[in-house]
Every structure is written in structure tokens, then in C-alpha cells.
Amino acid sequence: MASTTATQHRVKPRSKVIRRLFRNRLSIIGILIVTLVIFVAIFAPWVAPYPQDAGPAVHFDRALQSPSWQYLFGTDEVGRDILSRTIFGARLALQYTLVVLGIALVVGIPLGLIAGYWSNSLAATFILRVIDVFLSVPPLALALAVTVAFRPSIMTAMIAISFTWWPWFARLVYGEVLKLKSQPYVEAARSLGQLAWIIQFKHILPNIISPIIVKATLDVSFVILLGASLSFLGVGAQEPIPDWGAMVARGRNYLPEQWWVSTMPGLAIFITVVGFNFLGDGIRDALDVWD
Amino acid sequence: MSIWLYILRRLIELVPTLLGLLILIFLIARVMPGDPVKLALGPEATQAQVETFRTQLGLDQPLWKQFGNYVVGLMQGEFGVSLRTFQDVGDDIRDSLGATLELVITALILAILFGVPAGLFSALHRDSWIDNVTRGVAISGVALPRFWVGILLQIWLASMLGLFPIIGRDSGIAPEATTGFYTIDALLNGNLRAFVNALWHLALPAFTLALPSAAQLARLTRASMIEVFRQQYILVHRAYGIGPQRIAWRYALRNGLTAVLTLIGLTFGALIENAVLVEVVFSWPGISAYGADAVLAKDFNAVVAVTLIIGLAFLLANLIVDLLYGVLDPRVRYG
């Protein structure tokens, strides 16, 4: 694929990709769920029936009420509406996921490009060694260990997850660059004396964007789960921040009688992650990317 | 190259990775802000006591020296003193390692028993309604947060119906420790009551840990079986007029299962990783729950030790999978 025709090239397949995406029943469900979650997250203050309950509000007179028409998800131990907190939780989850994936992409892509493009250099060896080290511990275990250096907070969780996530993108990009760099169009650009970074970003990167997009979409659910897990374990978001994982953890004190306190935020995690999984799988099928 | 040389080479290759991991975790744990020693001794401790304990731990020395001391200790099997239990971390961990392994291995067996047949079945009946149902269940199952599943099971099966214990590993009748696996130890002692009790406690945590992994395994098994069906040699068999069922069972399965082996390795990694959530929910006295407590207490020696051990288990699991791969698939050569 010549780089000069790349722009003309991409117009047609894009509509085809979208058509394929909408033909798959599961991805339509995924799109619906994801759209709902994003909508609710953006308009949380207007959608939530009791928006002031997202913070440190206290209404002891209506504490621990079971789900009813007035409080669809019930109320928690200080009388806050769990539905409202769950809705604000969606906002929080999407925010930290965006930040984490953003950092992972910004750090991982250039390192992957460098390691792949100059694959015999000292820098590449070093980068690959570092990636090996990071990937030698599963993400949750590494992220949990990283949080020891900070006070428990939503920031800590974000730092810890970003810290564990960039190597996955770096390794993906590295592998793709290795495949592409001996392609004639890359060698042509090189023989014309094109600058290395221009070749990397302008000629190689656009052609490996599909697997990156697929990975990033599928990773949304992993990051949401990881963030919720860290908060559940007490090293992430703290009261009164309406984080899903933290809400599930606090609800454990009111089991089994007040089952809804833990159950409802957990259900939100489950549905959101299902939505992103369906969508991610659909995008992967539509772009025809397999690893 | 003989297989032993290959194993040796792979083990030697692990050394720089483990050393890198040690440096990484050590730095994270030692450069934390705040004073973990003060935190450990509590607000009552005098400045002199804090300083004494700090000297005892060697924290007054420069970082590179601390690291050197730590590595020397590690060579002798010492993980340093815990700031939370004030015992040697190695002693703390020794007992909990068996609990985690028993949980993880039971969950692995459950995940394989449910996941692999479901994936095979799905692949064999590709695009039928039953395939679609299996896929739908599997793709949703992957999305289940383990801590939430555990809590739901505690609410409904343990509390409401009283079928299982809510938390813990035994009802005070732990068998004499030989392997650290309560189920196996109980059988070794011929103590049937302890065996049943251990299984009864193991059921919910193991199921919780296994469920999303079983779903993931089903998805991946299906995908790799379908990949095998696409191969040329399958087409050749079909051209010879061999029936699809016979092709599937006699020719496709063996190669498909080699791929599944890699997936089982991945599953093992996911189970080690997520054991912490299940251990915390079910108060399972494992090494991951110990690690989570250590993180909250800023008990840095314990954090370093647990992370290293989890990393080592993860790397060894990958190595074992690579080796088995060669045994099952003669096309793979060690080299």
C-alpha cells in the first residue's frame, strides 16, 4: 500500500468497516450499552435523580432503604441514593480509563516505534528488556505493588494502572513495526532520505493503527475492571468519591440484609464491561484484526 | 539441543528479568513518601524508638547499600522483617503459599473442565444457535468482576441458603500440614471429615475465581479450534472424503489442543493475578491477601516479597507451558 494513496485508500474501507460493525448483533448491543454509559457519564448531573448524593451528603433519615420507585437502587449507609452514585461512578470510570489509555498510548507507541524501527540498537534491547520486566508480573499484582508508594486515591490508581499498561502497547507496536519496516514503501521512503521520525509517524503508524484501535477498545473493559479492583482493595478512590469498586467494598459491611448496597454498583461494572467487550469484539471483526 | 540444556537456558534467561523486577519493585517500595516506620510503630512511639528501629531495618543506609543487603539476604532465603507482623516475611508467607496454590490450582481445574469443552462444542457447531448462546454467555462471563461474583455467592448461596461457609478455609479442623493443601493433607491423614470440610470451604472461592477464566478459556478455545479447521491439512482430509466428525475428533483436536495449552498457561496467570480479590472477599489466608494487607500497611518488605513470588510463579508457568508445547507438538523444536 503506497503511502501517497493512503488517504484515498482509507475512505472506502471506513464505511465498509462501519457497515460490518452494524451487521453484527452483539456489536449493536455493545454500541447501545456503550452509548448509554457515555451519555449517562456526560450528563450525570442532569440524569442522576439526586445529584448532590454523589459527594459527602448525609441523610440518616433514609439510610439503607431497599430499592423502591423513589430510590431505584436503594440507599446506602448514610442515606445517599445509590443510583445517583452509580451514575456518577460511570463518569469516574470513563475518566480514569481515558487518562490511563491516553498515557499508555503516548508512552507505549513511541517506545514501540523506536524499538521496532532500530531493532538492532542498544536502545531497542534496553526497551525490550524493560518491557519484559514489566510484563513479568500480571497487571493487577504490579499495579497493587505500585500503590504502596502513594496514599490511597483515585490519582494513585490511575498512576498505578498507567504504569502497568504502556508495555502492552509498546510490545504491540514493536511487533507490528517489525513486520512493516522491510516493506518496499518504507524502504523507498528511507532511500529518498526521509527523516526516521517522519517515516515512523507518517508512513508506519497509520498502517498499524487498526490493531492499536482494537487493543485500546478491548482494553477499556480491562482498565475499568482493574480500576474497580484497586478501589475495592482500598488503594484507589476513597469515600466520598462514588467509585464503583469502592462502593462494592463498603457495601460488604451491610451483607447480607442490605444486599443492594454492594450488588448495584457491581452490576454497573458488569454491564459496562460487557458493553465494551461486545463493541471491542465487533470492531476487531470489522477491521479483521487478529493477534 | 537436548531438552535439559533448553530448560537450563530458559532458566538462566529468567535471571535478568527477575533482577530487573527486583530493582523495579525495590525502588517503588523504598522511595515512597511518608515514614513507614513511624506508621508501623504507631503514634505512641518516641523519636528515639523510631530511629532505633530504622537502624535495625538498615533504612539509615544509602539506597544502593540497602539494595545490596536485600539481595544478600534474598540469597540466604531471607525476605526481611515485616512492618506489620514484626516477623520475618518469609515465615509469614510460607504458610499462606499453600492456601493460594490450592485455590488457584482448583480454580484452574474448574476453568479447564468448563471452558475447554464449551469452546470445543461451540467450534464444532459453529454458527448454530447453541454456538451463539455459548458465545454470548462466555463473552459476558469474561466481564464479571470476581469480587462482585464472590459477594453475590456469599449473599445467596452462603447466607440466604446456608449451603456453604461464608468465609475462611476450615472450621477449626485443619489437617496436619504436609503439602499445605488442606484437601490433600486431609486425604494423606485419612481424615475424611477434614477433607469434606476443606472442599466445602474451597467450593465458592474456587468457583468465583474460575468463572471468568472458564468463560475466557471457552472463547479462546473456540477461536483456536476454528483456526485449525481453516488449515490446509484439514482441507486435504476433507478432499479425501473423510467425514467432518471424524476430521474434528481425529485430526483437528490434537493440534487444536496444543494451542489450548498455551491458553491454559495464560489462564493460570490470570488466576494468580486475580486470586487477591477472591482471597480478600472470602478471607482466604493466602499470599495475595497477605500482599494486599501489606500494601495498605505500607509494609514494604512484604510487598517486595509477594510481588517477586507472584512474578516468579507467572514466569515459571509460562516456561512450563512452552516445554509441554514441545512435548505435545513434534513440529516445535527446542532451540
XYZ file of C-alpha atoms in Angstrom:
626
model
C 0.000 0.000 0.000
C 1.690 3.182 -1.176
C 1.643 5.952 1.351
C 0.579 8.558 -1.209
C -2.661 6.746 -1.879
C -3.275 6.038 1.767
C -5.768 8.874 2.139
C -7.831 7.780 -0.837
C -7.468 4.248 0.382
C -8.987 4.758 3.751
C -12.230 6.451 2.742
C -13.890 3.420 1.254
C -12.937 0.773 3.812
C -14.055 3.013 6.649
C -17.683 2.958 5.561
C -17.306 -0.755 4.952
C -15.963 -1.229 8.458
C -18.913 0.648 9.918
C -21.328 -1.381 7.824
C -19.757 -4.601 9.039
C -19.866 -3.337 12.614
C -23.601 -2.712 12.418
C -24.306 -6.080 10.826
C -23.127 -7.928 13.948
C -25.899 -8.314 16.514
C -23.574 -8.428 19.529
C -21.748 -5.273 18.495
C -25.074 -3.456 18.171
C -25.875 -4.400 21.769
C -22.367 -3.251 22.657
C -22.841 0.071 20.889
C -26.164 0.619 22.663
C -24.691 -0.102 26.103
C -21.580 1.981 25.491
C -23.635 4.893 24.147
C -25.867 4.727 27.209
C -22.883 4.654 29.579
C -21.186 7.571 27.826
C -24.436 9.564 27.757
C -25.073 8.934 31.441
C -21.463 9.807 32.263
C -21.500 13.114 30.397
C -24.907 14.213 31.645
C -24.565 12.719 35.132
C -25.666 15.890 36.991
C -28.884 16.012 34.955
C -29.587 12.280 34.704
C -28.998 11.422 38.362
C -32.183 11.823 40.448
C -30.211 13.080 43.493
C -27.017 14.614 42.087
C -25.934 16.038 45.456
C -25.605 12.443 46.738
C -22.518 11.915 44.575
C -20.489 13.719 47.236
C -20.314 13.636 51.027
C -24.061 14.207 51.579
C -25.700 12.639 54.653
C -29.397 11.806 55.135
C -29.581 9.422 58.057
C -33.370 9.508 57.985
C -33.369 7.437 54.799
C -30.317 5.210 55.370
C -30.184 1.671 53.978
C -33.570 1.661 52.278
C -34.196 -1.193 49.889
C -34.777 -0.499 46.187
C -38.104 1.265 45.557
C -39.606 3.569 42.934
C -38.185 6.503 44.833
C -34.697 5.005 45.133
C -34.384 2.506 42.287
C -31.068 1.059 43.540
C -31.825 1.655 47.240
C -29.826 3.892 49.580
C -26.501 3.413 51.317
C -25.478 3.577 54.975
C -25.736 7.380 55.173
C -28.904 7.572 53.086
C -27.416 8.505 49.718
C -29.214 7.361 46.578
C -27.152 4.502 45.123
C -28.485 5.024 41.589
C -27.182 8.602 41.574
C -23.806 7.488 42.898
C -23.649 4.685 40.340
C -24.342 7.197 37.560
C -21.524 9.451 38.747
C -19.433 6.300 39.024
C -19.775 5.854 35.248
C -18.309 9.321 34.778
C -15.381 8.496 37.037
C -14.715 5.120 35.399
C -14.656 6.590 31.897
C -12.449 9.469 33.046
C -9.769 7.288 34.544
C -9.923 4.856 31.652
C -9.358 7.689 29.170
C -6.438 9.037 31.174
C -4.828 5.617 31.617
C -5.168 4.578 27.989
C -4.025 8.039 26.877
C -0.850 7.763 28.932
C -0.284 4.161 27.831
C -0.602 5.175 24.170
C 1.576 8.273 24.473
C 4.336 6.337 26.225
C 3.917 2.964 24.544
C 3.655 3.953 20.866
C 6.917 5.961 20.581
C 8.859 3.346 22.548
C 7.427 0.585 20.372
C 8.278 2.553 17.212
C 11.851 3.144 18.370
C 12.391 -0.468 19.399
C 10.906 -1.788 16.185
C 12.500 0.659 13.763
C 16.028 0.399 15.171
C 15.536 -3.190 16.265
C 19.236 -4.000 16.488
C 20.210 -0.958 18.509
C 21.150 -0.764 22.157
C 18.057 1.365 22.807
C 15.810 -1.358 21.410
C 17.459 -4.023 23.546
C 17.005 -1.841 26.595
C 13.367 -1.060 25.829
C 12.562 -4.709 25.202
C 14.267 -5.749 28.448
C 12.261 -3.178 30.377
C 9.050 -4.388 28.727
C 9.950 -7.959 29.721
C 10.387 -6.876 33.315
C 7.054 -5.056 33.391
C 5.237 -7.972 31.807
C 6.763 -10.499 34.194
C 4.130 -9.629 36.779
C 0.399 -9.694 35.976
C -1.104 -6.158 35.794
C -3.223 -6.276 38.940
C -0.299 -7.520 41.044
C 2.088 -4.893 39.653
C -0.449 -2.073 39.953
C -1.170 -3.097 43.534
C 2.552 -3.055 44.336
C 2.958 0.397 42.769
C 0.252 1.860 45.000
C 2.414 1.194 48.041
C 4.394 4.297 47.106
C 1.381 6.598 47.344
C -1.555 7.474 49.548
C -4.772 5.681 48.507
C -6.592 7.902 45.998
C -8.060 7.895 42.534
C -4.814 9.513 41.308
C -2.819 6.643 42.783
C -4.971 4.102 40.976
C -4.520 5.962 37.682
C -0.757 6.208 38.083
C -0.503 2.543 39.016
C -2.581 1.313 36.079
C -0.810 3.564 33.549
C 2.476 2.292 34.912
C 1.477 -1.290 34.139
C -0.312 -0.622 30.873
C 2.167 1.086 28.491
C 4.346 -2.026 27.916
C 1.401 -3.817 26.281
C 1.097 -1.085 23.670
C 4.845 -0.801 23.260
C 5.093 -4.519 22.572
C 2.163 -4.490 20.155
C 3.619 -1.561 18.189
C 7.080 -3.141 18.246
C 5.770 -6.349 16.660
C 3.794 -4.509 14.000
C 6.715 -2.239 13.088
C 8.976 -5.252 12.664
C 6.511 -6.656 10.146
C 6.216 -3.400 8.204
C 9.649 -1.871 8.171
C 11.012 -4.015 5.352
C 8.011 -3.231 3.126
C 9.005 -1.605 -0.163
C 7.198 1.653 0.586
C 9.125 2.107 3.824
C 12.414 1.306 2.149
C 11.524 3.690 -0.660
C 10.917 6.476 1.832
C 14.203 5.643 3.528
C 16.153 5.632 0.266
C 14.702 9.046 -0.572
C 16.377 10.288 2.583
C 13.201 10.793 4.569
C 13.782 11.515 8.255
C 13.369 8.491 10.506
C 10.699 10.028 12.713
C 8.672 11.090 9.684
C 8.822 7.547 8.322
C 7.771 6.200 11.703
C 4.889 8.539 12.368
C 3.705 9.310 8.858
C 4.331 6.083 6.982
C 4.366 3.273 9.513
C 1.985 4.422 12.254
C -1.087 4.964 10.018
C -0.739 1.408 8.780
C -0.658 -0.154 12.224
C -3.467 1.925 13.637
C -6.068 -0.879 13.304
C -4.547 -3.268 15.827
C -3.913 -0.315 18.152
C -7.557 0.753 17.969
C -8.756 -2.795 18.553
C -6.461 -3.230 21.534
C -7.436 0.122 23.008
C -11.160 -0.665 22.707
C -10.778 -4.092 24.251
C -8.578 -2.621 26.959
C -11.293 -0.216 28.102
C -13.013 -3.067 29.922
C -9.768 -4.360 31.415
C -8.890 -0.912 32.730
C -12.368 -0.387 34.180
C -12.119 -3.760 35.929
C -8.598 -3.054 37.133
C -9.557 0.383 38.476
C -12.591 -1.037 40.251
C -10.455 -3.853 41.676
C -7.879 -1.424 43.070
C -10.612 0.697 44.655
C -12.256 -2.448 46.009
C -8.956 -3.392 47.654
C -8.814 0.053 49.243
C -5.811 1.527 47.437
C -7.809 3.539 44.883
C -10.676 6.011 45.189
C -11.772 6.783 48.746
C -15.027 7.933 50.323
C -16.992 10.005 49.404
C -15.920 9.571 45.774
C -18.571 7.440 44.028
C -16.243 4.809 42.602
C -17.922 1.501 41.738
C -15.250 -0.695 43.302
C -15.139 1.353 46.497
C -18.955 1.289 46.718
C -18.983 -2.519 46.427
C -16.319 -2.734 49.141
C -18.232 -0.513 51.591
C -21.431 -2.399 50.915
C -19.792 -5.545 52.266
C -20.352 -4.201 55.776
C -24.118 -4.446 55.248
C -24.336 -8.002 53.931
C -26.458 -9.992 53.575
C -29.508 -7.970 54.714
C -28.749 -4.823 52.702
C -27.575 -6.747 49.649
C -28.299 -3.906 47.217
C -25.514 -1.662 48.547
C -22.845 -3.942 47.046
C -24.877 -5.526 44.280
C -25.928 -2.424 42.330
C -22.533 -0.791 41.679
C -21.147 -4.237 40.791
C -23.938 -4.676 38.281
C -22.932 -1.351 36.708
C -19.348 -2.586 36.317
C -20.575 -5.827 34.770
C -22.911 -4.187 32.249
C -20.367 -1.552 31.235
C -17.631 -4.113 30.727
C -19.967 -6.382 28.748
C -20.813 -3.418 26.511
C -17.188 -2.553 25.793
C -16.347 -6.245 25.228
C -19.128 -6.626 22.662
C -18.052 -3.428 20.951
C -14.364 -4.337 21.021
C -15.024 -7.777 19.582
C -17.214 -6.236 16.904
C -14.568 -3.691 15.938
C -11.968 -6.435 15.787
C -14.130 -8.500 13.459
C -14.994 -5.463 11.336
C -11.369 -4.385 10.969
C -10.383 -8.035 10.577
C -7.507 -7.775 13.028
C -6.356 -10.941 14.758
C -3.438 -11.344 17.044
C 19.826 -29.249 21.618
C 18.702 -31.545 24.396
C 15.669 -30.564 26.405
C 17.705 -30.188 29.610
C 20.028 -27.676 28.031
C 16.999 -25.827 26.738
C 15.408 -25.735 30.192
C 18.689 -24.544 31.667
C 18.987 -21.796 29.080
C 15.440 -20.637 29.683
C 16.007 -20.601 33.455
C 19.161 -18.535 33.012
C 17.234 -16.127 30.800
C 14.823 -15.586 33.697
C 17.618 -14.165 35.874
C 17.921 -10.697 34.277
C 14.137 -10.348 34.174
C 13.815 -11.262 37.839
C 16.685 -8.951 38.737
C 15.010 -6.143 36.798
C 11.748 -6.870 38.586
C 13.520 -6.826 41.930
C 15.119 -3.445 41.184
C 11.801 -2.023 39.976
C 9.755 -3.204 42.956
C 12.516 -2.372 45.423
C 12.716 1.204 44.163
C 8.939 1.634 44.233
C 8.718 0.280 47.757
C 11.684 2.174 49.210
C 11.281 5.635 47.769
C 7.731 6.065 48.987
C 6.908 9.353 50.655
C 5.983 9.402 54.338
C 7.583 7.333 57.026
C 6.556 3.668 57.030
C 8.497 3.027 60.222
C 6.592 5.716 62.105
C 3.375 4.335 60.674
C 4.302 0.827 61.803
C 5.221 1.792 65.363
C 2.146 3.953 65.833
C 1.697 7.465 67.212
C 2.871 6.434 70.707
C 6.439 5.702 69.605
C 9.136 8.186 70.573
C 11.564 9.624 68.049
C 14.374 7.535 69.576
C 12.394 4.313 69.150
C 11.677 5.163 65.540
C 15.369 5.850 64.903
C 16.424 2.592 66.570
C 14.007 0.526 64.532
C 15.079 2.376 61.411
C 18.696 1.449 62.083
C 17.673 -2.145 62.767
C 15.981 -2.293 59.372
C 19.037 -0.701 57.742
C 16.963 2.173 56.408
C 19.561 4.744 57.532
C 21.944 3.492 54.851
C 22.108 4.744 51.262
C 19.695 3.131 48.837
C 22.287 1.143 46.879
C 23.571 -0.360 50.112
C 20.051 -1.243 51.198
C 19.561 -2.965 47.871
C 22.826 -4.877 48.249
C 21.833 -6.005 51.726
C 18.436 -7.072 50.468
C 19.918 -9.152 47.645
C 22.402 -10.791 50.032
C 19.519 -11.604 52.381
C 17.473 -12.962 49.497
C 20.288 -15.338 48.563
C 20.001 -16.776 52.072
C 16.239 -17.045 51.758
C 15.502 -14.000 53.927
C 12.864 -11.527 52.838
C 13.392 -9.064 55.676
C 11.195 -8.109 58.615
C 7.525 -7.292 58.136
C 6.495 -3.862 59.426
C 3.052 -5.205 60.163
C 3.571 -8.548 61.893
C 7.191 -7.830 63.003
C 8.108 -11.356 61.910
C 10.295 -12.494 59.075
C 8.287 -12.067 55.867
C 9.459 -15.488 54.705
C 7.850 -17.135 57.758
C 4.613 -15.219 57.179
C 4.462 -16.229 53.553
C 5.377 -19.881 53.920
C 2.021 -20.845 55.412
C -0.045 -18.766 53.005
C 1.580 -20.036 49.833
C -0.176 -23.407 50.085
C -3.556 -21.713 50.551
C -3.129 -19.651 47.390
C -1.822 -22.548 45.321
C -4.662 -24.800 46.422
C -7.178 -22.122 45.458
C -5.527 -21.295 42.129
C -4.991 -24.892 41.045
C -8.539 -25.916 41.956
C -9.830 -22.917 40.019
C -7.604 -23.854 37.076
C -9.043 -27.372 37.024
C -12.588 -25.966 37.177
C -11.864 -23.455 34.409
C -10.459 -26.179 32.154
C -13.340 -28.581 32.897
C -15.945 -25.972 31.996
C -14.134 -23.785 29.492
C -12.389 -26.167 27.122
C -15.359 -28.475 26.373
C -17.646 -25.459 25.953
C -15.226 -23.907 23.460
C -14.774 -27.173 21.558
C -18.500 -27.722 21.409
C -19.028 -24.173 20.173
C -16.413 -24.572 17.461
C -17.804 -27.905 16.294
C -21.295 -26.427 15.989
C -20.106 -23.133 14.623
C -22.812 -20.539 13.912
C -25.603 -22.733 15.245
C -27.887 -21.221 17.862
C -26.111 -23.218 20.548
C -22.805 -21.700 19.450
C -24.330 -18.237 19.697
C -25.677 -18.897 23.175
C -22.351 -20.295 24.357
C -20.521 -17.304 22.897
C -22.934 -14.857 24.471
C -22.559 -16.479 27.885
C -18.791 -16.669 27.523
C -18.307 -13.077 26.419
C -20.481 -11.881 29.320
C -18.736 -14.181 31.754
C -15.413 -12.548 30.972
C -16.894 -9.249 32.122
C -17.761 -10.485 35.609
C -15.778 -8.683 38.314
C -14.588 -11.501 40.567
C -15.021 -9.561 43.791
C -18.650 -8.951 42.888
C -19.350 -12.579 41.945
C -17.866 -13.643 45.261
C -20.106 -11.252 47.165
C -23.217 -12.385 45.271
C -22.412 -16.024 46.058
C -21.857 -15.102 49.695
C -25.230 -13.374 49.820
C -27.295 -16.019 48.068
C -25.617 -19.412 48.429
C -23.837 -18.899 51.740
C -26.019 -16.517 53.771
C -29.542 -16.924 52.453
C -29.468 -20.644 51.634
C -26.710 -21.586 54.057
C -25.240 -24.106 51.614
C -21.633 -23.021 52.016
C -19.495 -21.299 54.631
C -19.275 -17.533 54.070
C -15.563 -17.129 54.687
C -12.441 -18.993 55.716
C -10.576 -22.136 54.830
C -11.597 -24.604 57.562
C -13.892 -24.853 60.581
C -11.078 -25.326 63.060
C -10.303 -28.844 61.876
C -7.339 -28.066 59.665
C -5.394 -31.229 58.875
C -1.756 -31.655 59.815
C 0.284 -29.768 57.239
C 2.386 -31.747 54.791
C 1.728 -30.189 51.409
C -0.120 -27.082 52.601
C -3.130 -28.174 50.528
C -5.851 -28.897 53.069
C -7.687 -31.286 50.757
C -4.583 -33.364 50.009
C -3.301 -33.221 53.598
C -6.656 -34.451 54.876
C -6.577 -37.371 52.471
C -2.989 -38.181 53.432
C -4.076 -38.329 57.062
C -7.094 -40.402 56.122
C -9.252 -37.724 57.754
C -12.395 -37.767 55.639
C -14.221 -35.201 57.748
C -11.415 -32.679 57.300
C -11.331 -33.423 53.585
C -15.024 -32.731 53.121
C -14.707 -29.640 55.276
C -11.792 -28.348 53.211
C -13.640 -28.979 49.935
C -16.747 -27.314 51.318
C -14.754 -24.167 52.135
C -12.903 -24.288 48.844
C -16.025 -24.533 46.668
C -17.197 -20.923 46.479
C -13.783 -19.204 46.314
C -12.536 -21.598 43.646
C -15.724 -21.262 41.612
C -15.612 -17.455 41.886
C -12.010 -17.353 40.771
C -12.630 -19.825 37.946
C -15.815 -18.425 36.421
C -14.479 -15.530 34.283
C -11.446 -17.623 33.348
C -13.649 -20.504 32.217
C -15.526 -18.051 30.011
C -12.302 -16.661 28.582
C -10.948 -20.161 28.006
C -14.136 -21.121 26.155
C -13.781 -18.109 23.845
C -10.125 -18.698 23.110
C -10.575 -22.454 22.650
C -13.328 -21.804 20.153
C -11.179 -19.321 18.237
C -8.152 -21.597 18.060
C -10.206 -24.631 17.029
C -11.767 -22.626 14.222
C -8.276 -21.565 13.220
C -7.275 -25.238 13.000
C -10.325 -26.060 10.856
C -9.074 -23.488 8.361
C -5.725 -25.215 7.926
C -4.712 -26.866 4.665
C -4.357 -30.356 6.061
C -7.969 -30.334 7.199
C -8.987 -29.400 3.670
C -6.901 -32.296 2.371
C -8.695 -34.709 4.698
C -11.987 -33.339 3.542
C -10.914 -33.782 -0.086
C -10.222 -37.421 0.704
C -13.839 -37.700 1.704
C -13.375 -38.095 5.456
C -16.456 -37.061 7.397
C -16.464 -33.803 9.387
C -16.944 -35.505 12.765
C -14.024 -37.831 12.167
C -11.841 -34.969 10.993
C -12.746 -32.966 14.079
C -12.066 -35.678 16.623
C -9.199 -37.481 14.983
C -7.233 -34.817 13.166
C -8.189 -31.333 14.327
C -8.436 -31.875 18.045
C -4.832 -32.776 18.664
C -3.450 -29.657 17.035
C -6.216 -27.549 18.496
C -5.421 -28.777 21.984
C -1.761 -27.805 21.648
C -2.950 -24.246 21.130
C -5.306 -24.639 24.066
C -2.304 -25.499 26.223
C -0.895 -22.011 25.701
C -4.283 -20.651 26.670
C -4.221 -22.700 29.864
C -0.896 -21.067 30.657
C -2.497 -17.645 30.184
C -5.396 -18.740 32.367
C -3.037 -19.752 35.147
C -1.521 -16.264 35.018
C -4.945 -14.638 35.216
C -5.857 -16.818 38.183
C -2.693 -15.932 40.115
C -3.344 -12.284 39.341
C -6.958 -12.263 40.458
C -6.589 -14.559 43.455
C -6.130 -11.433 45.570
C -9.737 -10.317 45.004
C -11.182 -13.709 45.889
C -8.908 -14.106 48.901
C -9.966 -10.743 50.274
C -13.691 -11.434 49.744
C -13.587 -14.897 51.311
C -10.934 -14.130 53.959
C -8.848 -16.873 52.383
C -5.484 -16.902 54.196
C -3.406 -16.786 51.009
C -0.288 -14.949 49.952
C -2.179 -12.441 47.763
C -4.446 -11.318 50.582
C -1.303 -11.006 52.705
C 0.161 -8.846 49.932
C -2.935 -6.640 49.794
C -2.798 -6.103 53.573
C 0.907 -5.325 53.233
C 0.229 -2.695 50.574
C -2.342 -0.970 52.788
C 0.009 -1.057 55.783
C 2.959 0.235 53.681
C 4.811 -2.902 54.744
C 7.440 -2.620 52.032
C 9.441 -5.796 52.649
C 6.287 -7.865 52.409
C 5.178 -6.090 49.214
C 8.529 -6.747 47.529
C 8.484 -10.405 48.556
C 4.916 -11.108 47.451
C 5.375 -9.345 44.112
C 8.587 -11.262 43.445
C 6.951 -14.586 44.230
C 3.936 -13.841 42.041
C 6.263 -12.777 39.227
C 8.309 -15.944 39.618
C 5.192 -18.147 39.561
C 3.983 -16.335 36.453
C 7.315 -16.757 34.626
C 7.643 -20.411 35.594
C 4.099 -21.138 34.426
C 4.976 -19.662 31.015
C 8.126 -21.760 30.899
C 6.264 -24.972 31.722
C 3.717 -24.252 29.003
C 6.498 -23.740 26.452
C 8.039 -27.061 27.437
C 4.765 -29.003 27.292
C 4.081 -27.427 23.942
C 7.148 -29.109 22.519
C 6.186 -32.451 24.045
C 2.694 -32.365 22.536
C 3.590 -30.879 19.176
C 6.551 -32.503 17.464
C 6.709 -29.613 14.986
C 8.023 -27.405 17.759
C 11.739 -27.833 18.286
C 13.685 -26.640 21.273
C 16.406 -24.278 20.232
